[in-house]
Coordinates of C-alpha atoms and ligand atoms in Angstrom, one line a residue:
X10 CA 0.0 0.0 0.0
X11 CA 1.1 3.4 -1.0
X12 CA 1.3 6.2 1.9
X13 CA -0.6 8.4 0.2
X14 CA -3.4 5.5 0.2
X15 CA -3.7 5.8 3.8
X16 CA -5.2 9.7 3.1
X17 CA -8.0 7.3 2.2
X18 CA -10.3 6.4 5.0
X19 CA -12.2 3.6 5.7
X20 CA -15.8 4.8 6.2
X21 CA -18.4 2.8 7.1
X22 CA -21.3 5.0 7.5
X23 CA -24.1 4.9 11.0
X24 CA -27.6 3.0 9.5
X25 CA -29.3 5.6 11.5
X26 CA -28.5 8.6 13.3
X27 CA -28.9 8.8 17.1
X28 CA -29.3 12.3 17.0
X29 CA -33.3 12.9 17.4
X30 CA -32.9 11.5 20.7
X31 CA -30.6 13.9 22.0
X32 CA -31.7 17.2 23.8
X33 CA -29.4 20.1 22.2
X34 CA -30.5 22.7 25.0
X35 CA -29.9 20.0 28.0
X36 CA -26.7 18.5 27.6
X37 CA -24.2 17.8 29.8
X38 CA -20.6 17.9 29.0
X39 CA -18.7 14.9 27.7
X40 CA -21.9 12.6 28.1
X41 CA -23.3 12.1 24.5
X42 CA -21.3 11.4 21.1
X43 CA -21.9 11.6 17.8
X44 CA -22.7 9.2 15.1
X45 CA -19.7 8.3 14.4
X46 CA -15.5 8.2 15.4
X47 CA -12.6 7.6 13.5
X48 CA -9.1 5.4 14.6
X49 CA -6.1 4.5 13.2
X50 CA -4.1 1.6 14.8
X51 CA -0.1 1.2 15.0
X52 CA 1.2 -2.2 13.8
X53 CA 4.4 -3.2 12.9
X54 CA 6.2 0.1 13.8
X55 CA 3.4 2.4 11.2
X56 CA 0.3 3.2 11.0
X57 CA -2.5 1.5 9.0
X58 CA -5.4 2.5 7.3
X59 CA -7.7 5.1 9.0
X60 CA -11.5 4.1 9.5
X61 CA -14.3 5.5 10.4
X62 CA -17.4 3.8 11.7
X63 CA -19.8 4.2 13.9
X64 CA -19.6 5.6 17.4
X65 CA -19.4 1.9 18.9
X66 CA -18.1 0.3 22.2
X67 CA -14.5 -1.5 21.3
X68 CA -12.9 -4.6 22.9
X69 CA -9.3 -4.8 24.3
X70 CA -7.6 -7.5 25.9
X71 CA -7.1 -6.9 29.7
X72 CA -3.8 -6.8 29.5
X73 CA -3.4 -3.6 27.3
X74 CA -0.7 -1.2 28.7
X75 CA -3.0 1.4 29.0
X76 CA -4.7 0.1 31.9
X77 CA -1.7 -0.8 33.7
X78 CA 0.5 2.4 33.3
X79 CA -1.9 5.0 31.8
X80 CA -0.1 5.4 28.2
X81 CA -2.1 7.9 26.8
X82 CA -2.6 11.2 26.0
X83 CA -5.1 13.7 24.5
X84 CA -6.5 16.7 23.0
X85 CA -9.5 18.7 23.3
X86 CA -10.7 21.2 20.6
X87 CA -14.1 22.4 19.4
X88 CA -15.9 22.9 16.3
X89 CA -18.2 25.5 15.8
X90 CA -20.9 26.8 13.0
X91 CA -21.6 29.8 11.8
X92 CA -25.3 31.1 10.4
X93 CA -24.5 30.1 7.0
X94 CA -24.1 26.5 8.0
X95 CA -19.8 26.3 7.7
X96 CA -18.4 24.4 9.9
X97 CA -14.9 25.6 11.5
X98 CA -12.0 24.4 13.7
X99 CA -10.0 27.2 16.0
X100 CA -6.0 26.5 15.4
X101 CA -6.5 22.5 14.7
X102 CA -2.4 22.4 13.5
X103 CA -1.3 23.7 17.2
X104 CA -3.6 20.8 18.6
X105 CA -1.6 18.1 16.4
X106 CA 1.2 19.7 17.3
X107 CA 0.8 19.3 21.2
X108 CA -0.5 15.7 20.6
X109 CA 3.1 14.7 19.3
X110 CA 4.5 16.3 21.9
X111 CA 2.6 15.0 24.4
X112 CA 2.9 12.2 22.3
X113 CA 6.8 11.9 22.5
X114 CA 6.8 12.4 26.2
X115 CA 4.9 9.6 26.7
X116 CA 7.0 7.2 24.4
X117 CA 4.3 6.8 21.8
X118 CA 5.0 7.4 18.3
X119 CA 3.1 10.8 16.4
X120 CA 0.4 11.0 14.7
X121 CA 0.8 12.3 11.2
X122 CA -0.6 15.8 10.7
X123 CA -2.3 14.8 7.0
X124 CA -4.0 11.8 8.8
X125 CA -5.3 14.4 11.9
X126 CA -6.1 16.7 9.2
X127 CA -7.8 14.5 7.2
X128 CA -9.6 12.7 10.0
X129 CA -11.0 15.5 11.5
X130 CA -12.3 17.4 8.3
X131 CA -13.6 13.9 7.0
X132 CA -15.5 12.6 10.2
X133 CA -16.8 16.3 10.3
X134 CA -18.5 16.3 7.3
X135 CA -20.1 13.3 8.4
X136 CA -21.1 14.5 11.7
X137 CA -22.0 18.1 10.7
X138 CA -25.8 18.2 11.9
X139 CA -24.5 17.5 15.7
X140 CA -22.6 21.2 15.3
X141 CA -25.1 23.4 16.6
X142 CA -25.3 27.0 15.0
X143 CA -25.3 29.8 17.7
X144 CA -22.9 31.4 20.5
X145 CA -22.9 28.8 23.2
X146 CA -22.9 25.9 21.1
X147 CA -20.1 23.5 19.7
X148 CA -18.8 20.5 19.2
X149 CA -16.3 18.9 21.4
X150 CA -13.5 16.8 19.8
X151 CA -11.3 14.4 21.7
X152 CA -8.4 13.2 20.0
X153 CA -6.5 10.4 21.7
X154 CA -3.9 7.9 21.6
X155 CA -3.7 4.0 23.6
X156 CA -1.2 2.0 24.2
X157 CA -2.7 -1.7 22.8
X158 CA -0.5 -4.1 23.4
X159 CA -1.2 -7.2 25.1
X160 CA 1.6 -6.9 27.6
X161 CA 1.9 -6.4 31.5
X162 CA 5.5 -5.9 31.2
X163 CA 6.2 -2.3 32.2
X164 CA 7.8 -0.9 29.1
X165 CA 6.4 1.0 26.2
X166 CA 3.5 -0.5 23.6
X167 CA 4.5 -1.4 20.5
X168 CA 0.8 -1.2 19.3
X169 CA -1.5 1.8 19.6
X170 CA -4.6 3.1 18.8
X171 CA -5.2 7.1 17.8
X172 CA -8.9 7.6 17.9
X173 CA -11.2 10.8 17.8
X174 CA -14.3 11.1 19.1
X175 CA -17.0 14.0 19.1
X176 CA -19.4 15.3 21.7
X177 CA -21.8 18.1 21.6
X178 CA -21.1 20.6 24.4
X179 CA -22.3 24.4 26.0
X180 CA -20.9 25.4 29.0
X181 CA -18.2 22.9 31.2
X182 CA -18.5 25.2 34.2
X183 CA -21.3 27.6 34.6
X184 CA -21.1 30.6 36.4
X185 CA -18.3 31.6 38.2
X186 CA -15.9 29.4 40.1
X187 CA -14.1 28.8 43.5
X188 CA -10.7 28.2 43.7
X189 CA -8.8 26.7 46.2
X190 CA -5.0 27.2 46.2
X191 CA -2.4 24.1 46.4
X192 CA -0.5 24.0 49.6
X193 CA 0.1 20.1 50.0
X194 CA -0.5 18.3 46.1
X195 CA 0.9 19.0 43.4
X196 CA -0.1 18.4 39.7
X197 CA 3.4 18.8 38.2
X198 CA 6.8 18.6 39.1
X199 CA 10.3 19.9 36.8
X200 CA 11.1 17.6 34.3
X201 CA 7.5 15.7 34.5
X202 CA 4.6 15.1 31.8
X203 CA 3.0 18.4 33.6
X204 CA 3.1 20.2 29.9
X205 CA 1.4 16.8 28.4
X206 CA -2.1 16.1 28.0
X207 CA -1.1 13.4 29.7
X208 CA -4.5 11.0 30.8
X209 CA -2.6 10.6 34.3
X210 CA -1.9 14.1 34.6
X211 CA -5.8 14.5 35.5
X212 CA -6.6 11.1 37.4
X213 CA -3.8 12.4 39.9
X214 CA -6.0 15.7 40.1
X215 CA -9.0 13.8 40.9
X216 CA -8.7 12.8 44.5
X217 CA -7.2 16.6 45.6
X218 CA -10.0 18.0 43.8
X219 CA -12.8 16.2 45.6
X220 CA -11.5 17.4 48.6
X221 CA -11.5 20.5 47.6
X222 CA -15.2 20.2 46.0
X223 CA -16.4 18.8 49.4
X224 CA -15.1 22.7 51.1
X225 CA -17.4 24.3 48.3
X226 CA -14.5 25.0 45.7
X227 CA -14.7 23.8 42.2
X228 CA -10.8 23.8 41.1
X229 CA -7.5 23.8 42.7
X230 CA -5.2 26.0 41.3
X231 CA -1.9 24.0 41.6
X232 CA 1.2 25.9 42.5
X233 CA 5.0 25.1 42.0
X234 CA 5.9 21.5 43.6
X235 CA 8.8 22.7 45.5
X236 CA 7.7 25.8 47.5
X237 CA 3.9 25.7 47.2
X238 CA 4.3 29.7 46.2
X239 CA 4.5 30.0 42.8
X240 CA 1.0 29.9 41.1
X241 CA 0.7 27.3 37.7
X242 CA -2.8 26.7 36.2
X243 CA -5.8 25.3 37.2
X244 CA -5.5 21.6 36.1
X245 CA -8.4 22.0 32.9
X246 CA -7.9 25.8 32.7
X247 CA -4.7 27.9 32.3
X248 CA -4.8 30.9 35.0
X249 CA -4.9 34.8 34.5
X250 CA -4.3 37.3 37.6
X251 CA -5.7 40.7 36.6
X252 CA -3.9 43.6 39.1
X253 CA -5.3 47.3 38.4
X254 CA -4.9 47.0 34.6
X255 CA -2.3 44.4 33.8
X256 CA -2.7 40.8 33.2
X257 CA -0.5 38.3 34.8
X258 CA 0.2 34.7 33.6
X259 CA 2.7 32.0 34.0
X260 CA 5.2 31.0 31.5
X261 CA 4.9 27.7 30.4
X262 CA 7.4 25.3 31.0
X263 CA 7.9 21.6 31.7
X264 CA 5.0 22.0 34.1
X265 CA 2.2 24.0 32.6
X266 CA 0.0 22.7 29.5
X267 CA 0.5 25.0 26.5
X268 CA -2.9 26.3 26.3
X269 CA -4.1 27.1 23.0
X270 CA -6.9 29.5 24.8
X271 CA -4.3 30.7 26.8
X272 CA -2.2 31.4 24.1
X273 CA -5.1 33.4 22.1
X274 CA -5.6 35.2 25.0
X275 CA -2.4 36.8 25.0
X276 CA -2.5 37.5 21.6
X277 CA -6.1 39.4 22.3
X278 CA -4.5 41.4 25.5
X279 CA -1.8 42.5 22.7
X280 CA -4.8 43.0 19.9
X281 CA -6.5 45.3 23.0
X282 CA -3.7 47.4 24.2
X283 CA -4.1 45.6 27.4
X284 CA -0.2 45.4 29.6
X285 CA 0.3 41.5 29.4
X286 CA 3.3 40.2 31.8
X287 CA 3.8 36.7 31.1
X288 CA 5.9 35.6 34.4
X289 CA 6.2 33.8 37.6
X290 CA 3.0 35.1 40.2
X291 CA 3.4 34.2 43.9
X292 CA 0.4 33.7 46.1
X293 CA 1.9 36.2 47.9
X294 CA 1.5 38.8 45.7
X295 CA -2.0 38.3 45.1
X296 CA -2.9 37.8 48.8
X297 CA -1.6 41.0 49.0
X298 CA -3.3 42.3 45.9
X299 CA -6.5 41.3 47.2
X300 CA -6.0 42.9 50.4
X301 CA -5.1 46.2 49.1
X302 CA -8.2 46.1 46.3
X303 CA -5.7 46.0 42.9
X304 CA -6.9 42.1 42.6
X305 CA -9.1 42.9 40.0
X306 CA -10.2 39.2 38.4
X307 CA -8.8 36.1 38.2
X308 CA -10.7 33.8 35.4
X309 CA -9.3 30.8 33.8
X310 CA -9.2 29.8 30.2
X311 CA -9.1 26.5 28.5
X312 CA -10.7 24.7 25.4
X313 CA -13.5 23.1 27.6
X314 CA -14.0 25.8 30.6
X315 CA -13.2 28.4 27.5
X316 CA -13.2 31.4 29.7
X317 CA -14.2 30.8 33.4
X318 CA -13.9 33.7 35.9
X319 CA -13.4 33.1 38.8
X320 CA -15.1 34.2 42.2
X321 CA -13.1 33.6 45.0
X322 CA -9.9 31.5 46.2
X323 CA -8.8 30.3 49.2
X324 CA -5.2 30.0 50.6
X325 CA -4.1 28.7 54.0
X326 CA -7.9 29.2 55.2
X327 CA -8.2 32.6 54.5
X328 CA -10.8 33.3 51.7
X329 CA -11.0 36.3 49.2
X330 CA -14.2 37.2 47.3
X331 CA -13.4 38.9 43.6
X332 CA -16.3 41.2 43.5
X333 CA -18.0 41.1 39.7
X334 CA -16.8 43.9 37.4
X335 CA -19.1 45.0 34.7
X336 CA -16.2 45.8 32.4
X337 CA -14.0 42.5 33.0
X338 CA -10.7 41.3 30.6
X339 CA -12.7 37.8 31.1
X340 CA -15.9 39.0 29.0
X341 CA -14.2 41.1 26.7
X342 CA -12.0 38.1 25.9
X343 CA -14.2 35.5 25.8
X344 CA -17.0 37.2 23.7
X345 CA -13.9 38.1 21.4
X346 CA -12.7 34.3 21.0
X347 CA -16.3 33.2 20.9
X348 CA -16.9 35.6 17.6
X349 CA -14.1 34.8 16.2
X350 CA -15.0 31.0 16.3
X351 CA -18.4 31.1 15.7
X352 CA -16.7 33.5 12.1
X353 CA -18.9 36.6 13.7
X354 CA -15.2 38.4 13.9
X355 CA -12.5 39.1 11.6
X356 CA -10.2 36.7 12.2
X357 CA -7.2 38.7 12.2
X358 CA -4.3 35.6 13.0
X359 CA -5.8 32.8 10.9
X360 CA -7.5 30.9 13.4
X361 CA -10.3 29.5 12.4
X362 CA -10.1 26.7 9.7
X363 CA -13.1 26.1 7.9
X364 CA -13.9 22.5 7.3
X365 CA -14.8 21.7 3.9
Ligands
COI425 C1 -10.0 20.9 27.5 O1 -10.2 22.0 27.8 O2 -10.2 20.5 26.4 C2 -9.5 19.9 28.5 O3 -8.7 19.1 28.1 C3 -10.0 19.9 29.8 C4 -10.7 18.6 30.0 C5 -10.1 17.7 31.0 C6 -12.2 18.7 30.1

């Protein structure tokens, strides 16, 4: 077989589509997919022919490595439509791009970009009714690789699976949310999978959060491993500190996901004239912020959560309350990025990629 034969995809259409039973205006996140899902296996060091099907339940042996040692990692990204029906992607390349890397963290081989490409666009077209027109609405797309072999020895798969899979979605958090600040887990340490969309990275979040959920806060915002007093992001949301007029977020690094939202973000604060430091914050300094009144928002952003203020945070027991401002960075950017997508905005950076 030819490479370029691979561009071609298996498809092997739904009968019927599932998607007059589904109730557009109550949905909750993650819960209901689409017709159908497309995956690629790796055999004998390459990958095979692409497929898609329909959105089916799969069997794999027991023994497959990702159960044992959590190879795997991830994307989330989102598909929106506009009034005239088109179908769009928001900066799909940069999500293939932090696959592989994620990707070669994780010892698993990349994904070609013509077979994302070309998987995406393709299983779009298929599933285009389940992208509901209107500000609010889209389409959530999980991309993901497995680690299949049949193996329990603790060393890298040879085989894996790259699948994507596509779930209608509104809001993941609604309203504001509470934040509680890390003073004894930590998400990430140097020289970790912390900037991977790792699967692990989140199951280790899982039991720290539900603490924190049963004291009434939604997030933890996870600081740096060592002193506890550098702030990082919020586990499915990068973090922005707004004092006065300036916006303050973390570099990335070997610890903090590369968020694409976070990234467009900066790129709006630039686009607004609005002073962007892009630099180490200590809880320190916004305690102190918020004591003096120059802690003006926090909200965080991410593909999911797209932009999420946030109403208060707790550190070391003491709680702050971010009053509401009227005129807030976190709706003037997220009704921005939300026109943009949804092709209501010119589209100054190339960002959206219309699927055709
Ligand atoms: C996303 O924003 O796409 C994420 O990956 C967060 C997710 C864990 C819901």
């Amino acid at each position: 077989m030819m490479e370029t034969d691979l561009y071609e995809i298996d498809i092997v259409k739904a009968e019927k589509s599932k998607i007059q039973d589904v109730d557009f205006e109550n949905i909750n996140f993650g819960r209901v997919f689409t017709d159908h899902m497309f995956t690629c296996d790796f055999v004998d060091g390459k990958w095979q022919q692409p497929k898609i099907m329909p959105y089916q339940v799969m069997t794999i042996d027991p023994s497959a490595r990702v159960f044992h040692y959590g190879q795997a990692v991830f994307e989330g990204m989102k598909a929106y439509k506009d009034d005239n029906g088109e179908v769009f992607l928001f900066r799909p390349e940069d999500n293939h791009s932090r696959i592989n890397k994620s990707a070669a963290r994780l010892a698993i081989p990349e994904f070609p970009k013509a077979y994302f490409m070309n998987g995406l666009t393709t299983l779009l077209n298929l599933d285009k009714d389940w992208v509901k027109p209107g500000v609010g609405n889209s389409l959530y797309i999980r991309p993901f690789v497995i680690a299949t072999d049949s193996a329990i020895a603790a060393a890298p798969s040879s085989n894996y699976r790259f699948m994507i899979i596509c779930s209608p979605a509104k809001a993941y958090y609604t309203g504001t949310v509470r934040v509680l600040i890390a003073e004894k887990y930590s998400r990430s340490a140097d020289g970790g999978v912390g900037f991977a969309k790792a699967a692990g990275n989140y199951a280790a979040q899982f039991y720290p959060t539900s603490l924190a959920q049963k004291s009434g806060f939604q997030q933890i915002i996870w600081t740096d491993a060592n002193s506890h007093e550098y702030l990082e992001e919020a586990g499915t949301m990068n973090i922005f500190f707004r004092i006065n007029n300036t916006l303050i977020t973390a570099p990335t690094s070997d610890r903090i996901l590369d968020g694409i939202t976070r990234k467009s973000v900066i790129q709006l604060a630039k686009d607004n004239n609005i002073d962007i430091e892009v630099r180490r914050i200590s809880v320190s300094e916004i305690k102190e912020a918020a004591h003096n009144g120059s802690l003006k928002e926090i909200f965080g952003t991410g593909t999911a959560a797209v932009i999420s203020p946030v109403s208060a945070f707790e550190h070391a027991g003491e709680t702050f309350e971010i009053p509401n401002l009227d005129d807030s960075f976190a709706s003037l950017f997220k009704k921005q990025l939300l026109e943009i997508q949804h092709n209501l905005l010119e589209d100054k950076h190339n960002w959206r990629y219309s699927v055709k």
